[in-house]
């Protein structure tokens, strides 16, 4: 199913801090399918797990590739606390997959066939901006909703300068 584009210029309706997780894998040795395929399958299984339970805190995600070797997901979370809770919960797949990876590493069975990585950012309000032209909700706008660009400012400088009522202490 394809999302319909929203006509004109829009921006993300995010307010407050934004939590962004970049997480992925790199296939270091294509011939070692038995090493990297389980990691890739686990990545998709975790995404399905996150999609099933909207209370976990994942707001939106975008699956991307940087090359035929590198696959990653940009995830937008409600809070870093919810991200930590998911990552460390014994009931969730991420915890089990990392436990297996750690055991293999301790036993010297990790041979560099697949690389795993993540980067997490908590971006304070006033340190992000966005613009979308004739786009369906995507990225930050998919996570937090879309707003007409005029609500935040026609220029990037204006959008960076936007402060929510929560940040300014004003009530609507």
mmCIF file of C-alpha atoms in Angstrom:
data_model
loop_
_atom_site.group_PDB
_atom_site.id
_atom_site.type_symbol
_atom_site.label_atom_id
_atom_site.label_comp_id
_atom_site.label_asym_id
_atom_site.label_seq_id
_atom_site.Cartn_x
_atom_site.Cartn_y
_atom_site.Cartn_z
ATOM 1 C CA UNK A 1 0.000 0.000 0.000
ATOM 2 C CA UNK A 2 1.342 3.385 -0.979
ATOM 3 C CA UNK A 3 0.681 6.491 1.090
ATOM 4 C CA UNK A 4 -0.778 9.444 -0.752
ATOM 5 C CA UNK A 5 1.434 12.514 -1.008
ATOM 6 C CA UNK A 6 0.344 15.601 0.882
ATOM 7 C CA UNK A 7 0.293 18.500 -1.573
ATOM 8 C CA UNK A 8 2.526 21.465 -1.005
ATOM 9 C CA UNK A 9 5.157 22.140 1.603
ATOM 10 C CA UNK A 10 4.842 20.548 5.019
ATOM 11 C CA UNK A 11 7.067 20.073 8.018
ATOM 12 C CA UNK A 12 7.155 17.605 10.883
ATOM 13 C CA UNK A 13 4.823 18.483 13.739
ATOM 14 C CA UNK A 14 7.346 17.293 16.351
ATOM 15 C CA UNK A 15 7.434 19.126 19.650
ATOM 16 C CA UNK A 16 10.034 18.703 22.341
ATOM 17 C CA UNK A 17 13.049 16.425 22.091
ATOM 18 C CA UNK A 18 13.272 13.874 19.279
ATOM 19 C CA UNK A 19 14.870 10.444 19.804
ATOM 20 C CA UNK A 20 16.469 8.922 16.702
ATOM 21 C CA UNK A 21 18.082 5.492 16.494
ATOM 22 C CA UNK A 22 20.114 4.395 13.487
ATOM 23 C CA UNK A 23 20.693 0.647 13.607
ATOM 24 C CA UNK A 24 21.954 -1.769 11.034
ATOM 25 C CA UNK A 25 24.309 -4.364 9.734
ATOM 26 C CA UNK A 26 27.066 -4.659 7.185
ATOM 27 C CA UNK A 27 27.796 -7.837 5.277
ATOM 28 C CA UNK A 28 31.571 -8.130 5.440
ATOM 29 C CA UNK A 29 31.823 -11.463 3.602
ATOM 30 C CA UNK A 30 29.050 -12.226 1.101
ATOM 31 C CA UNK A 31 29.966 -15.905 0.904
ATOM 32 C CA UNK A 32 29.269 -16.342 4.651
ATOM 33 C CA UNK A 33 25.493 -16.361 4.190
ATOM 34 C CA UNK A 34 25.059 -18.612 7.236
ATOM 35 C CA UNK A 35 26.464 -15.770 9.384
ATOM 36 C CA UNK A 36 24.779 -12.670 7.974
ATOM 37 C CA UNK A 37 21.394 -14.063 6.934
ATOM 38 C CA UNK A 38 20.340 -14.869 10.540
ATOM 39 C CA UNK A 39 21.307 -11.319 11.568
ATOM 40 C CA UNK A 40 19.286 -9.823 8.701
ATOM 41 C CA UNK A 41 16.288 -12.044 9.484
ATOM 42 C CA UNK A 42 16.514 -11.042 13.173
ATOM 43 C CA UNK A 43 16.429 -7.382 12.143
ATOM 44 C CA UNK A 44 13.132 -7.927 10.299
ATOM 45 C CA UNK A 45 11.725 -10.003 13.157
ATOM 46 C CA UNK A 46 12.486 -7.166 15.617
ATOM 47 C CA UNK A 47 10.744 -4.676 13.321
ATOM 48 C CA UNK A 48 7.655 -6.923 13.233
ATOM 49 C CA UNK A 49 7.767 -7.227 17.024
ATOM 50 C CA UNK A 50 7.912 -3.442 17.372
ATOM 51 C CA UNK A 51 5.064 -2.962 14.881
ATOM 52 C CA UNK A 52 2.794 -5.369 16.794
ATOM 53 C CA UNK A 53 2.897 -3.388 20.049
ATOM 54 C CA UNK A 54 2.316 0.347 19.720
ATOM 55 C CA UNK A 55 2.949 0.860 23.439
ATOM 56 C CA UNK A 56 6.650 -0.010 23.163
ATOM 57 C CA UNK A 57 7.474 3.542 22.074
ATOM 58 C CA UNK A 58 8.551 3.237 18.438
ATOM 59 C CA UNK A 59 6.788 6.007 16.535
ATOM 60 C CA UNK A 60 8.019 5.306 13.003
ATOM 61 C CA UNK A 61 10.833 3.706 11.057
ATOM 62 C CA UNK A 62 12.430 3.829 7.639
ATOM 63 C CA UNK A 63 14.361 0.851 6.243
ATOM 64 C CA UNK A 64 17.298 1.914 4.065
ATOM 65 C CA UNK A 65 20.344 0.554 2.317
ATOM 66 C CA UNK A 66 23.655 2.342 1.936
ATOM 67 C CA UNK A 67 25.128 -0.255 -0.431
ATOM 68 C CA UNK A 68 24.633 -3.900 -1.359
ATOM 69 C CA UNK A 69 26.501 -4.653 1.896
ATOM 70 C CA UNK A 70 24.900 -2.243 4.374
ATOM 71 C CA UNK A 71 21.287 -2.218 5.584
ATOM 72 C CA UNK A 72 19.917 -0.031 8.314
ATOM 73 C CA UNK A 73 16.816 1.340 9.922
ATOM 74 C CA UNK A 74 16.162 4.898 11.024
ATOM 75 C CA UNK A 75 13.831 4.694 14.016
ATOM 76 C CA UNK A 76 11.995 7.498 15.811
ATOM 77 C CA UNK A 77 11.160 6.820 19.466
ATOM 78 C CA UNK A 78 8.907 8.522 22.004
ATOM 79 C CA UNK A 79 11.731 8.642 24.548
ATOM 80 C CA UNK A 80 15.180 7.250 25.245
ATOM 81 C CA UNK A 81 13.729 5.523 28.316
ATOM 82 C CA UNK A 82 11.314 3.549 26.124
ATOM 83 C CA UNK A 83 14.136 2.667 23.746
ATOM 84 C CA UNK A 84 16.267 1.429 26.669
ATOM 85 C CA UNK A 85 13.312 -0.524 28.063
ATOM 86 C CA UNK A 86 12.797 -2.313 24.745
ATOM 87 C CA UNK A 87 16.485 -3.035 24.219
ATOM 88 C CA UNK A 88 16.975 -4.501 27.699
ATOM 89 C CA UNK A 89 13.680 -6.345 28.178
ATOM 90 C CA UNK A 90 14.223 -10.120 28.460
ATOM 91 C CA UNK A 91 10.752 -10.551 26.941
ATOM 92 C CA UNK A 92 11.822 -8.879 23.681
ATOM 93 C CA UNK A 93 13.765 -10.359 20.777
ATOM 94 C CA UNK A 94 16.528 -7.710 20.838
ATOM 95 C CA UNK A 95 17.658 -8.846 24.294
ATOM 96 C CA UNK A 96 17.779 -12.510 23.237
ATOM 97 C CA UNK A 97 19.647 -11.769 19.988
ATOM 98 C CA UNK A 98 22.291 -9.727 21.816
ATOM 99 C CA UNK A 99 22.665 -12.444 24.446
ATOM 100 C CA UNK A 100 23.426 -14.951 21.657
ATOM 101 C CA UNK A 101 25.840 -12.502 19.997
ATOM 102 C CA UNK A 102 27.636 -11.851 23.293
ATOM 103 C CA UNK A 103 27.981 -15.591 24.005
ATOM 104 C CA UNK A 104 29.404 -16.199 20.532
ATOM 105 C CA UNK A 105 31.840 -13.333 20.971
ATOM 106 C CA UNK A 106 33.031 -14.633 24.359
ATOM 107 C CA UNK A 107 33.612 -18.095 22.834
ATOM 108 C CA UNK A 108 35.612 -16.588 19.972
ATOM 109 C CA UNK A 109 33.020 -17.616 17.385
ATOM 110 C CA UNK A 110 32.473 -14.131 15.942
ATOM 111 C CA UNK A 111 34.661 -14.045 12.868
ATOM 112 C CA UNK A 112 33.863 -10.673 11.337
ATOM 113 C CA UNK A 113 31.502 -11.990 8.662
ATOM 114 C CA UNK A 114 28.833 -9.457 9.590
ATOM 115 C CA UNK A 115 29.151 -6.084 11.283
ATOM 116 C CA UNK A 116 26.470 -4.718 13.615
ATOM 117 C CA UNK A 117 26.107 -1.099 14.663
ATOM 118 C CA UNK A 118 23.812 1.523 16.101
ATOM 119 C CA UNK A 119 23.873 5.234 16.873
ATOM 120 C CA UNK A 120 21.344 6.956 19.119
ATOM 121 C CA UNK A 121 20.610 10.673 19.230
ATOM 122 C CA UNK A 122 18.411 12.728 21.517
ATOM 123 C CA UNK A 123 17.872 15.916 19.556
ATOM 124 C CA UNK A 124 16.609 18.860 21.615
ATOM 125 C CA UNK A 125 13.840 21.055 20.297
ATOM 126 C CA UNK A 126 15.358 23.842 18.263
ATOM 127 C CA UNK A 127 18.063 21.516 16.916
ATOM 128 C CA UNK A 128 16.051 19.874 14.149
ATOM 129 C CA UNK A 129 13.973 21.075 11.240
ATOM 130 C CA UNK A 130 12.343 19.464 8.246
ATOM 131 C CA UNK A 131 10.578 20.222 5.019
ATOM 132 C CA UNK A 132 8.673 17.949 2.677
ATOM 133 C CA UNK A 133 7.347 18.896 -0.771
ATOM 134 C CA UNK A 134 4.512 16.778 -2.149
ATOM 135 C CA UNK A 135 5.505 13.891 0.149
ATOM 136 C CA UNK A 136 3.439 11.430 2.134
ATOM 137 C CA UNK A 137 4.304 11.327 5.832
ATOM 138 C CA UNK A 138 7.958 10.275 5.912
ATOM 139 C CA UNK A 139 10.695 10.104 8.519
ATOM 140 C CA UNK A 140 10.194 12.607 11.310
ATOM 141 C CA UNK A 141 6.808 13.647 9.865
ATOM 142 C CA UNK A 142 5.635 10.043 9.890
ATOM 143 C CA UNK A 143 6.688 9.749 13.529
ATOM 144 C CA UNK A 144 5.184 13.012 14.747
ATOM 145 C CA UNK A 145 2.666 14.027 12.088
ATOM 146 C CA UNK A 146 2.783 16.640 9.347
ATOM 147 C CA UNK A 147 1.925 20.320 9.635
ATOM 148 C CA UNK A 148 1.702 23.059 7.020
ATOM 149 C CA UNK A 149 5.135 24.616 6.738
ATOM 150 C CA UNK A 150 3.705 28.063 7.603
ATOM 151 C CA UNK A 151 3.076 26.864 11.182
ATOM 152 C CA UNK A 152 6.813 26.497 11.713
ATOM 153 C CA UNK A 153 8.239 28.967 9.211
ATOM 154 C CA UNK A 154 8.966 29.185 5.501
ATOM 155 C CA UNK A 155 12.743 29.050 5.958
ATOM 156 C CA UNK A 156 15.004 26.544 7.683
ATOM 157 C CA UNK A 157 16.125 29.321 10.043
ATOM 158 C CA UNK A 158 12.504 29.940 11.071
ATOM 159 C CA UNK A 159 11.828 26.238 11.585
ATOM 160 C CA UNK A 160 14.978 25.861 13.698
ATOM 161 C CA UNK A 161 13.762 28.820 15.749
ATOM 162 C CA UNK A 162 10.333 27.300 16.386
ATOM 163 C CA UNK A 163 9.565 26.603 20.061
ATOM 164 C CA UNK A 164 6.514 24.675 21.216
ATOM 165 C CA UNK A 165 4.212 25.947 23.946
ATOM 166 C CA UNK A 166 5.747 23.258 26.166
ATOM 167 C CA UNK A 167 9.242 24.682 25.597
ATOM 168 C CA UNK A 168 8.226 28.302 26.043
ATOM 169 C CA UNK A 169 5.976 27.666 29.054
ATOM 170 C CA UNK A 170 2.948 29.150 27.239
ATOM 171 C CA UNK A 171 -0.348 27.333 27.210
ATOM 172 C CA UNK A 172 -2.604 27.360 24.190
#
